[in-house]
Short mmCIF file of C-alpha atoms and ligand atoms in Angstrom, two decimals:
data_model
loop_
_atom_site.label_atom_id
_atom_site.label_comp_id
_atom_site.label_asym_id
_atom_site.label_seq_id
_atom_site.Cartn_x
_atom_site.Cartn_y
_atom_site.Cartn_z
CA UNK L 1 35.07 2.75 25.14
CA UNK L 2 34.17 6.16 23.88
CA UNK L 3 31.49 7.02 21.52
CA UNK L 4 33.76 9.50 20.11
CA UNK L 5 36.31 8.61 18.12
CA UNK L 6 39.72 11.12 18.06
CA UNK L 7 39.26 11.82 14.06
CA UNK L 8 35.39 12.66 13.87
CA UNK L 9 35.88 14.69 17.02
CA UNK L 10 38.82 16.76 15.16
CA UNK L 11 36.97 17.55 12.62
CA UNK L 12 33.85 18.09 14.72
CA UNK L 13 35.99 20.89 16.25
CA UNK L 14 37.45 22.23 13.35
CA UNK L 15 34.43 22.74 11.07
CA UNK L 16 33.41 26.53 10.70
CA UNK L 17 29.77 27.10 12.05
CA UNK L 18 28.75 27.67 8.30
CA UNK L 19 29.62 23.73 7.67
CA UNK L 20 27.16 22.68 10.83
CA UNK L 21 24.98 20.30 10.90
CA UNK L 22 27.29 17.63 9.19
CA UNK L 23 27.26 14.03 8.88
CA UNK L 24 30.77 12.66 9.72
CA UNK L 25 31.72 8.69 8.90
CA UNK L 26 34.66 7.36 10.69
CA UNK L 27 35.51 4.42 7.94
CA UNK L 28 38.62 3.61 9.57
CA UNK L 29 36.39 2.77 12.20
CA UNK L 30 33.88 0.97 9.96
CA UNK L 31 36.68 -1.15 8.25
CA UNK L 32 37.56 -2.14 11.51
CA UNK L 33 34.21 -2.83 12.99
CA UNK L 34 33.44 -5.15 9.65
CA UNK L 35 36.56 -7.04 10.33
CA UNK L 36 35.92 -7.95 14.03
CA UNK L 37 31.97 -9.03 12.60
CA UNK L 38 33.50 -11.01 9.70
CA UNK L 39 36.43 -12.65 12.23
CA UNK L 40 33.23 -13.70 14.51
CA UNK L 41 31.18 -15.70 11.98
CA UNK L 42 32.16 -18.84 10.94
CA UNK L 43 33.75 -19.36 7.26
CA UNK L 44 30.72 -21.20 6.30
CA UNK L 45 28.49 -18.06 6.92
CA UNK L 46 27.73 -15.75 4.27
CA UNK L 47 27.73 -11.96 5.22
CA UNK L 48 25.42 -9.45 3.37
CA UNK L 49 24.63 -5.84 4.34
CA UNK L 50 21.81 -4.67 3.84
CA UNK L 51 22.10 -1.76 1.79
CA UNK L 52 18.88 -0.05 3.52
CA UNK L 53 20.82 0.72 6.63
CA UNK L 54 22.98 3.34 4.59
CA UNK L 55 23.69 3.32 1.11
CA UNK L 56 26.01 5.82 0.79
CA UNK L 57 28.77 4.77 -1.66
CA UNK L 58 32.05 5.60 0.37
CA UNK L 59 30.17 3.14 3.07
CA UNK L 60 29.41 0.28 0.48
CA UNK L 61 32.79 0.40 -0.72
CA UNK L 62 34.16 0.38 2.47
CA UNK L 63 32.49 -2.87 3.67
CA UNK L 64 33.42 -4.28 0.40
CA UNK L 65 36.18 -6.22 1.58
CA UNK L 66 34.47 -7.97 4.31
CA UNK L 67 30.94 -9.03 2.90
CA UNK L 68 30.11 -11.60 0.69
CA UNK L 69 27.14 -8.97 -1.05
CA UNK L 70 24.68 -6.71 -0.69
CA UNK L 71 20.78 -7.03 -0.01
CA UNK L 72 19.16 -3.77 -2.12
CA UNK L 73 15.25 -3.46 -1.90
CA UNK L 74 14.45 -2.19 -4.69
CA UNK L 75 14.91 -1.26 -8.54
CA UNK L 76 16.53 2.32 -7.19
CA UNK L 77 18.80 0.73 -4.55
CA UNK L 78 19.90 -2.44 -7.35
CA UNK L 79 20.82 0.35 -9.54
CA UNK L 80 22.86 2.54 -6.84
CA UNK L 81 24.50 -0.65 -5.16
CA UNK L 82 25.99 -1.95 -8.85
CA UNK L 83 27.01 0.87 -9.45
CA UNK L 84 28.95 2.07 -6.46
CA UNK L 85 30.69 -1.37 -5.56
CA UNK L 86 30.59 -2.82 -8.91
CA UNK L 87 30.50 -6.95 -9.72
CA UNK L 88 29.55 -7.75 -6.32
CA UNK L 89 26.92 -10.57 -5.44
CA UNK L 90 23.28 -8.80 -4.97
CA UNK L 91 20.39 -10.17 -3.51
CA UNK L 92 16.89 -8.60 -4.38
CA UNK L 93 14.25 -8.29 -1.81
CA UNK L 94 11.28 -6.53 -0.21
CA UNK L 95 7.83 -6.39 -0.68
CA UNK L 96 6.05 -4.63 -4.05
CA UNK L 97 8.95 -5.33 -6.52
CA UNK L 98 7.14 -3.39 -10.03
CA UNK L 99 7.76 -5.36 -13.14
CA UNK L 100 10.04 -2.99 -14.19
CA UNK L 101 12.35 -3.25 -11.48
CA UNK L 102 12.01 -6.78 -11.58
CA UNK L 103 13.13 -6.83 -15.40
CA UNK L 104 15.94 -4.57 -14.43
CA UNK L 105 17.18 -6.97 -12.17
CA UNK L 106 17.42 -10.05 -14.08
CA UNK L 107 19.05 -8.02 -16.84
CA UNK L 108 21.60 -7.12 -14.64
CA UNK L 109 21.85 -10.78 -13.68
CA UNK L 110 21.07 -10.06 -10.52
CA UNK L 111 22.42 -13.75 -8.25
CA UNK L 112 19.42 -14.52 -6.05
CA UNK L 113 15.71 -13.33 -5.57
CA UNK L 114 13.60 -13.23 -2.46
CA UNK L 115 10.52 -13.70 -3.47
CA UNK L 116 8.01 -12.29 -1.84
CA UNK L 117 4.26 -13.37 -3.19
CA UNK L 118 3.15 -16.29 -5.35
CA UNK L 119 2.13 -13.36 -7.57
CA UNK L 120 5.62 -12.18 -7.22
CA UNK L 121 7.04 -15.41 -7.96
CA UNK L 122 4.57 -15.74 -11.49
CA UNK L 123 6.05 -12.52 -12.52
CA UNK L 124 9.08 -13.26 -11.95
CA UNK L 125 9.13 -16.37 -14.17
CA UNK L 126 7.24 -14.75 -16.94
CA UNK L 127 9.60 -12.07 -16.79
CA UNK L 128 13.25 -14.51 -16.96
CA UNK L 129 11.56 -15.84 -19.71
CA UNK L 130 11.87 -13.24 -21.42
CA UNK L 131 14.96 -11.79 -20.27
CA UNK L 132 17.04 -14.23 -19.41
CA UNK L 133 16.00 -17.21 -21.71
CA UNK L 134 19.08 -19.50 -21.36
CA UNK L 135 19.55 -18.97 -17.63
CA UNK L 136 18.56 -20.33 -14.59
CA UNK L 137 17.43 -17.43 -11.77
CA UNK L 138 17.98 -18.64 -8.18
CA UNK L 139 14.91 -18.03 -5.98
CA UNK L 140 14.64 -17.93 -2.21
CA UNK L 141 10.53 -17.24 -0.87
CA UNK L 142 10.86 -15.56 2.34
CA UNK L 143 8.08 -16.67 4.65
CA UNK L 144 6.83 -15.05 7.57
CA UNK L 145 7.58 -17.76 10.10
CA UNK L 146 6.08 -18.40 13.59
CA UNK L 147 8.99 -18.16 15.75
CA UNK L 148 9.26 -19.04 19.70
CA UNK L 149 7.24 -16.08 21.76
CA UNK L 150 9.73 -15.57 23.82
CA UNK L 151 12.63 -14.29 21.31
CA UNK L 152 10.14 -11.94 19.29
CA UNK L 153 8.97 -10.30 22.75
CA UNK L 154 12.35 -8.53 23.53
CA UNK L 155 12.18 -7.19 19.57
CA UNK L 156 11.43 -3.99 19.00
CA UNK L 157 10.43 -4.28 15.16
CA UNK L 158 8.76 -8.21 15.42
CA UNK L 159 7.25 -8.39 12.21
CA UNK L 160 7.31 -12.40 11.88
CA UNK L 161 4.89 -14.43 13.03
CA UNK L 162 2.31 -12.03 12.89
CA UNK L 163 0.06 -10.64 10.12
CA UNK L 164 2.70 -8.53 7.81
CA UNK L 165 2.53 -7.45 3.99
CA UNK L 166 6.27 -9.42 4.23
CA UNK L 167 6.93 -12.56 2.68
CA UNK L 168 4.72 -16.17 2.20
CA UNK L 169 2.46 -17.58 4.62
CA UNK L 170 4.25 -20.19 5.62
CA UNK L 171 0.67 -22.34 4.25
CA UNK L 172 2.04 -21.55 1.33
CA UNK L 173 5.21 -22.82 1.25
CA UNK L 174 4.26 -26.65 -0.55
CA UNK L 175 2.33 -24.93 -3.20
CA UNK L 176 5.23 -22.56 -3.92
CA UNK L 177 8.09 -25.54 -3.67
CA UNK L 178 6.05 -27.19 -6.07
CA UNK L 179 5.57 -24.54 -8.21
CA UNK L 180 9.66 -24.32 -8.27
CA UNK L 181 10.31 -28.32 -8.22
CA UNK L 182 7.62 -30.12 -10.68
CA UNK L 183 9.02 -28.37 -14.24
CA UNK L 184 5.76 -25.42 -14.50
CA UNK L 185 8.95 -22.94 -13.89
CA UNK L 186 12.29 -23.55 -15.22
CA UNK L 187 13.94 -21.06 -15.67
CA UNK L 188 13.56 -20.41 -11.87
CA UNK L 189 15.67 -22.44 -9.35
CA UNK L 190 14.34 -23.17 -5.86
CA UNK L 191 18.01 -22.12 -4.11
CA UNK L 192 16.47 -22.14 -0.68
CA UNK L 193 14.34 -20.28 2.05
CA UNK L 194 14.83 -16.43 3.39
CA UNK L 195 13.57 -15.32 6.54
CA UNK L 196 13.39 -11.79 8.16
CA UNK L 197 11.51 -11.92 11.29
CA UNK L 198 12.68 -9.12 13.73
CA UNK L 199 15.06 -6.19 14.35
CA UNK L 200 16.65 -5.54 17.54
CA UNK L 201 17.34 -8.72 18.90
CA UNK L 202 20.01 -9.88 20.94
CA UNK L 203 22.46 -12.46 20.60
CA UNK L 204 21.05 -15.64 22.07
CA UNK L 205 17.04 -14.72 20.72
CA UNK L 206 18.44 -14.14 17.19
CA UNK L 207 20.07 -17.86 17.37
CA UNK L 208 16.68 -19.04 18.53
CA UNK L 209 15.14 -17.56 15.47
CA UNK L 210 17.87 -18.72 13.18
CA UNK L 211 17.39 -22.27 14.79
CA UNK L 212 13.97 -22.33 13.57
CA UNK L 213 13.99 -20.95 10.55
CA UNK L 214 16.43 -23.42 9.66
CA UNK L 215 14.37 -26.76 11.23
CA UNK L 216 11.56 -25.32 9.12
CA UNK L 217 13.56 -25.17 6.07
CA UNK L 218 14.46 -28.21 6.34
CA UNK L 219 11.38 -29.78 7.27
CA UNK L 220 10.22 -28.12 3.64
CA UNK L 221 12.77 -29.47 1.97
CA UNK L 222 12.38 -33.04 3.10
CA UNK L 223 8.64 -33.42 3.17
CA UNK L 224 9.64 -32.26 -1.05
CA UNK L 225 11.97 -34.66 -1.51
CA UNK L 226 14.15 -31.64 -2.58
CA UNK L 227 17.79 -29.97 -1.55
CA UNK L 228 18.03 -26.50 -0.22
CA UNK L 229 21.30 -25.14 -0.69
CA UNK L 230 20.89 -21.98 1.13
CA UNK L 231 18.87 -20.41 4.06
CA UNK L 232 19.08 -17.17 4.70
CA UNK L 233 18.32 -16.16 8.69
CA UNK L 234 17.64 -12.47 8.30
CA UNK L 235 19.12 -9.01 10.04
CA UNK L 236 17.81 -7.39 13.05
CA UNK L 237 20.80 -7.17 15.48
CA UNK L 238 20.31 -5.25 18.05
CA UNK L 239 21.85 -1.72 18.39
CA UNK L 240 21.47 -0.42 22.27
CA UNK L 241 20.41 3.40 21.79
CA UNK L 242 20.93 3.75 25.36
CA UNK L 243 24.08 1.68 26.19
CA UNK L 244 26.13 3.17 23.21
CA UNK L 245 29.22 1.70 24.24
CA UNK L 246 28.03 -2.17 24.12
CA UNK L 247 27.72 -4.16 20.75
CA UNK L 248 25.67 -7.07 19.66
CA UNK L 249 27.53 -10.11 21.05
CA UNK L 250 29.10 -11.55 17.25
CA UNK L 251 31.29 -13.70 19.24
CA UNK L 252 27.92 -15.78 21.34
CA UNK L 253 25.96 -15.59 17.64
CA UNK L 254 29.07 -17.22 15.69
CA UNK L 255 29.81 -19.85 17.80
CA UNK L 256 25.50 -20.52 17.55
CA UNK L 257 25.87 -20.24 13.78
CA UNK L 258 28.63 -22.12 13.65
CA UNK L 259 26.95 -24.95 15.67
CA UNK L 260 23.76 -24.76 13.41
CA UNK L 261 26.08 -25.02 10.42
CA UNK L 262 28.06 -28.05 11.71
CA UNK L 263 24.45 -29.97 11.90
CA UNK L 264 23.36 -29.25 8.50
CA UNK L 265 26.79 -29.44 6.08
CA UNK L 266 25.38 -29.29 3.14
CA UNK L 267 23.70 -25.79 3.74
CA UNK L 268 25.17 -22.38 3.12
CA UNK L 269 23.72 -19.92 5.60
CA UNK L 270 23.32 -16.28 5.38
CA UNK L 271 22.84 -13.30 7.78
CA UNK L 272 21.90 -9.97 6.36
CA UNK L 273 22.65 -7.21 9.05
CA UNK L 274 21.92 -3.17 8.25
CA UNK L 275 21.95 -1.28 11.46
CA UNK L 276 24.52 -3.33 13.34
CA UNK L 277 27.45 -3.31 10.84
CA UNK L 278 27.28 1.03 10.12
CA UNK L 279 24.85 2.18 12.80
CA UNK L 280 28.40 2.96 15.02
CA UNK L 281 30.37 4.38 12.11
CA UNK L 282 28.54 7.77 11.72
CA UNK L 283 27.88 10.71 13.90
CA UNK L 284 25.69 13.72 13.42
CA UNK L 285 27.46 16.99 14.41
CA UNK L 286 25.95 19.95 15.12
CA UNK L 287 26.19 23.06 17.32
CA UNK L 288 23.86 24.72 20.02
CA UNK L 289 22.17 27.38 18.88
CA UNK L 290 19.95 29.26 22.09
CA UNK L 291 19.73 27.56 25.43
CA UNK L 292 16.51 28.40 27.06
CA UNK L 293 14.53 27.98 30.35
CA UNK L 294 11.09 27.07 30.09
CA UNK L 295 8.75 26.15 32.87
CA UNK L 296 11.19 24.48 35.06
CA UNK L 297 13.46 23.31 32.50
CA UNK L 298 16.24 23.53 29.94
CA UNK L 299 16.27 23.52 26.24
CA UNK L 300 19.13 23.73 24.11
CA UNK L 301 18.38 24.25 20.61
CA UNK L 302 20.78 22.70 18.14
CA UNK L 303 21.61 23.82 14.48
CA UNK L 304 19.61 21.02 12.59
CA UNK L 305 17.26 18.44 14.24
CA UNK L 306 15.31 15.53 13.44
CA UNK L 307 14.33 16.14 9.13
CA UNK L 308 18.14 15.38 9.12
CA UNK L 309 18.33 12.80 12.19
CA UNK L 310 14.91 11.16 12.20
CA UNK L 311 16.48 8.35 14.18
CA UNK L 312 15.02 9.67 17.99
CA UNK L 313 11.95 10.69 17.01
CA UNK L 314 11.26 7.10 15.06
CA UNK L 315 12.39 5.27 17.29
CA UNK L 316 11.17 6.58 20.47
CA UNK L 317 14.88 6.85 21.88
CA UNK L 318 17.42 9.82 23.03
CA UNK L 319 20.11 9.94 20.87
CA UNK L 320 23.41 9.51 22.61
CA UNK L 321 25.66 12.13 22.05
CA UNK L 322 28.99 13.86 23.20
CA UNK L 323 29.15 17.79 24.42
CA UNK L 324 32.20 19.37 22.95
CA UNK L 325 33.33 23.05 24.26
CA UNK L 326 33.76 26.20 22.22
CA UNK L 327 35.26 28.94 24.10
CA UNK L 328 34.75 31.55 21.40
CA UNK L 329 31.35 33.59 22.20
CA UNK L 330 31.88 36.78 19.38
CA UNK L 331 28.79 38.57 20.99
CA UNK L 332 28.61 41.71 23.25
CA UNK L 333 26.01 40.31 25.02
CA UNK L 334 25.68 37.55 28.03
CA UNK L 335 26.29 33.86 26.13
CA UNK L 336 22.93 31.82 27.03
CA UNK L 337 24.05 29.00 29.50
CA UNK L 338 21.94 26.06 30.63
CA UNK L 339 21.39 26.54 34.75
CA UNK L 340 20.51 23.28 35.56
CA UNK L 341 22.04 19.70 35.71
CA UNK L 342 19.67 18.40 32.68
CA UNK L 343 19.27 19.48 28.92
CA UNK L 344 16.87 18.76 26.42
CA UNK L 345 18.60 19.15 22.91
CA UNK L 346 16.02 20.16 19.96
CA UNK L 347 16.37 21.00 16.71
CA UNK L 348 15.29 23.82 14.91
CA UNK L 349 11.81 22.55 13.51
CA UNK L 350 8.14 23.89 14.39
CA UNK L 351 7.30 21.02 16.29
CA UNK L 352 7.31 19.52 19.76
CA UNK L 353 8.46 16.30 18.19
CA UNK L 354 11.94 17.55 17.02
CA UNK L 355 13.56 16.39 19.92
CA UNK L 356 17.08 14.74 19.49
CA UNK L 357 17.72 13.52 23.21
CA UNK L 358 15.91 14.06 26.44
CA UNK L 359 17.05 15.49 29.49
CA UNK L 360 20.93 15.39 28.87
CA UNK L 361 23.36 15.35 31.69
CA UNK L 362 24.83 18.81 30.12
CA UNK L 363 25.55 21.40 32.91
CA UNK L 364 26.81 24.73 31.97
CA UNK L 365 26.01 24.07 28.20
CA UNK L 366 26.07 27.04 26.45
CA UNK L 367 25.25 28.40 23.07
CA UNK L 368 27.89 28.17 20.62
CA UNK L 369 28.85 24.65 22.05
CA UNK L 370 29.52 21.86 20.19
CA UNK L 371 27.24 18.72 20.35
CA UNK L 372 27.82 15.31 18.60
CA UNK L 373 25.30 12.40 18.27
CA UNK L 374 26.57 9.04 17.96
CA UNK L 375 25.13 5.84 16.44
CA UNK L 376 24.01 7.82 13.41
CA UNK L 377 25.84 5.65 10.87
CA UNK L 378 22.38 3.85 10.09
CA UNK L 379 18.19 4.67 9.31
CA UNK L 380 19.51 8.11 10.13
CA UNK L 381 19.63 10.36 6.88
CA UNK L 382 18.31 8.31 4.55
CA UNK L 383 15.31 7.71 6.55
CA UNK L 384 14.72 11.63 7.63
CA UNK L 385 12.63 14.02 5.68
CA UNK L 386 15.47 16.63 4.34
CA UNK L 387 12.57 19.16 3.17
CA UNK L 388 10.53 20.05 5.56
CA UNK L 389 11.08 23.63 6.49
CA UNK L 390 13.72 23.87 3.83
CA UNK L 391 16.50 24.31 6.39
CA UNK L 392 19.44 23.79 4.37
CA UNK L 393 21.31 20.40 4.28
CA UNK L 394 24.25 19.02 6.33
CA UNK L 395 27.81 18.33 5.19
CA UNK L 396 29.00 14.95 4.40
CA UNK L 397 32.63 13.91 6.17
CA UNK L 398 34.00 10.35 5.34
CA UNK L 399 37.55 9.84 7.62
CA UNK L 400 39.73 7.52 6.18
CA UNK L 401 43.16 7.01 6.42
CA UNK L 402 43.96 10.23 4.33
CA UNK L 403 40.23 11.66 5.92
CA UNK L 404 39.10 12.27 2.59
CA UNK L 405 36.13 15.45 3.09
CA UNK L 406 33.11 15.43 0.51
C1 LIG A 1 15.83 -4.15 6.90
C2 LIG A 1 16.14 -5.54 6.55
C3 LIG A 1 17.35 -6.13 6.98
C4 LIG A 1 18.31 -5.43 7.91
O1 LIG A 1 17.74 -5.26 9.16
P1 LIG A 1 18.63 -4.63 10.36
O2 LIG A 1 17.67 -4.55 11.49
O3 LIG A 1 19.10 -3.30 9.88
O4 LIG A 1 19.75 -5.56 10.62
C5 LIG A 1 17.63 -7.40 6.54
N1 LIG A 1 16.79 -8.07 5.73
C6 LIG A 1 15.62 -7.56 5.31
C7 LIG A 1 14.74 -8.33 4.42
C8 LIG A 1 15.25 -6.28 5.71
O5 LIG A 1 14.09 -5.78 5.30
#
């Protein structure tokens, strides 16, 4: 499998320099990527992206057809989500919701809240008072649960089971199910238990975790005396930085779901992947600028870097990318050309740290070259700080059928 796909290496190619750095989407390959997800999880299994990964709008719309709604973390994200894929099922999380935002949501008639704090939760039903007097507003606490060592210890972004600003301690969990059960709250509906725990697991460790978080939940819900109708197991699927050609196994996690589902019949369950559903779909294109020699080794410097890709430098990682060759060199003078087998590819910022991938099998690179970095479809833009150094932004490419440009 290439990381390349035929369309966003086209227009990769036939972008003038003056267009470089741009963001191109594949959404063909998106569409298709959703489908094969959607085709691995069992009917009963309720699909939501969350909308954090990458919110643009062609990419919401796009997955449109194979998720059952989006997760949007806040009042700015609720607002952007209705409004690009309008009437679809939204769930509201993440930690710090203002009362405004809050308000905002419930006016909107937002379908389900994951409630965060017992705070949260007493705003929250002061506030649908108020707002939404005749309705009832479905509630799901996430809790920071204790999950098996073993699955968390492969994660690289564990934040269950451990001290966190996310969710309820789960030693709160009978006071809030009370709170939600015994009449002080009704116009809130205890619809059932959210859980987050990790990012970058694999298949068989994210079943684990969605094993447990469902025995818990319903643990909760019997010691109550009380029906859960849903449990939502979280995101985190892994995306391999440095294998860029292998995918989370959806086939191993649906049959585990679909197991867990045929145990407990009366529950709907819910995933909410980001990064695994559009991490594949985008790439970051960009060309070399100066190839240098310094102390032993080479540097190519690339038109861009990480305030537009933040991705490598967050996360540690090289960036996997694809070398594509321009033979036009316009100059009179010799083209700079990397000498040895391995090339580090930086951007153009003041800073040792705006490195986009390490010590690239790139011989012969040369300035003027083309250079495309995959897996850049999610926490890429959105997450990178566009200002600093006021370089000037990149273009935005969506391929579709009819590769519609922006
Ligand atoms: C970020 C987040 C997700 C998505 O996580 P991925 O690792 O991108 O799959 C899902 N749910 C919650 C509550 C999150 O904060």
């Amino acid at each position: 499998m290439t990381i390349l796909t035929a369309a966003v290496r086209d227009r990769v190619l036939s972008l003038p320099s003056s267009e470089l750095p741009a963001y191109v989407y594949d959404l063909a390959a998106l569409r298709e990527h959703a489908a094969f997800v959607r085709a691995a999880l069992p009917e009963r299994v309720e699909l939501y992206y969350a909308a954090k990964a990458n919110p643009e709008p062609e990419i919401l719309a796009a997955l449109s057809p194979y998720v059952d709604g989006y997760e949007v973390a806040s009042g700015g994200e609720l607002a952007h989500v209705a409004k690009a894929v309008p009437g679809r099922p939204l769930a509201f999380g993440g930690p710090g919701k203002a009362p405004a935002e809050i308000t905002a949501a419930l006016e909107r008639g937002v379908e389900r809240f994951h409630v965060e704090s017992a705070h949260e939760l007493h705003m929250l039903a002061a506030l649908a008072r108020q707002a939404a007097p005749g309705t009832r507003v479905a509630v799901l606490p996430r809790f920071n649960l204790p999950v098996a060592a073993g699955s968390l210890a492969a994660s690289s972004l564990a934040m269950g089971g451990r001290p966190a600003p996310f969710g309820l301690d789960p030693s709160q969990a009978d006071t809030v199910v009370r709170l939600l059960t015994d009449g002080t709250y009704p116009h809130l509906e205890l619809r059932g238990v959210h859980a987050h725990l990790a990012s970058g697991l694999r298949a068989p460790e994210l079943l684990t975790v969605a094993e447990s978080i469902v025995s818990w939940a319903v643990g909760l819900a019997e010691r109550h005396g009380v029906r859960l109708a849903e449990v939502n197991v979280g995101g985190g699927m892994t995306v391999d930085y440095g294998v860029p050609e292998s995918r989370f196994d959806w086939a191993a996690y649906g049959e585990g779901l679909a197991q867990l589902a045929s145990r407990h019949p009366d529950l709907t369950l819910r995933i909410e992947p980001g990064r695994a559903l559009t991490a594949y779909c985008g790439w970051y294109a960009t060309e070399v600028l100066d190839v240098k020699h310094s102390h032993g080794e080479e540097f190519a410097v690339a038109r861009g870097g990480t305030h537009h890709l933040r991705t490598p430098a967050t996360k540690g990682h090289d960036q996997p990318c694809s070398v594509l060759e321009v033979e036009d060199w316009s100059y009179p003078w010799p083209r700079p050309v990397a000498q040895r087998e391995l090339v580090t590819l930086t951007g153009q910022l003041c800073t040792p740290k705006d490195v986009l991938a390490r010590n690239v099998p790139a011989p012969g690179l040369r300035a003027g070259d083309r250079v495309a970095f995959a897996l850049a479809g999610a926490y890429a833009w959105n997450i990178s700080h566009h200002d600093f150094l006021m370089h000037p932004r990149p273009g935005f490419h969506f391929l579709d059928a009819e590769t519609i440009g922006r």
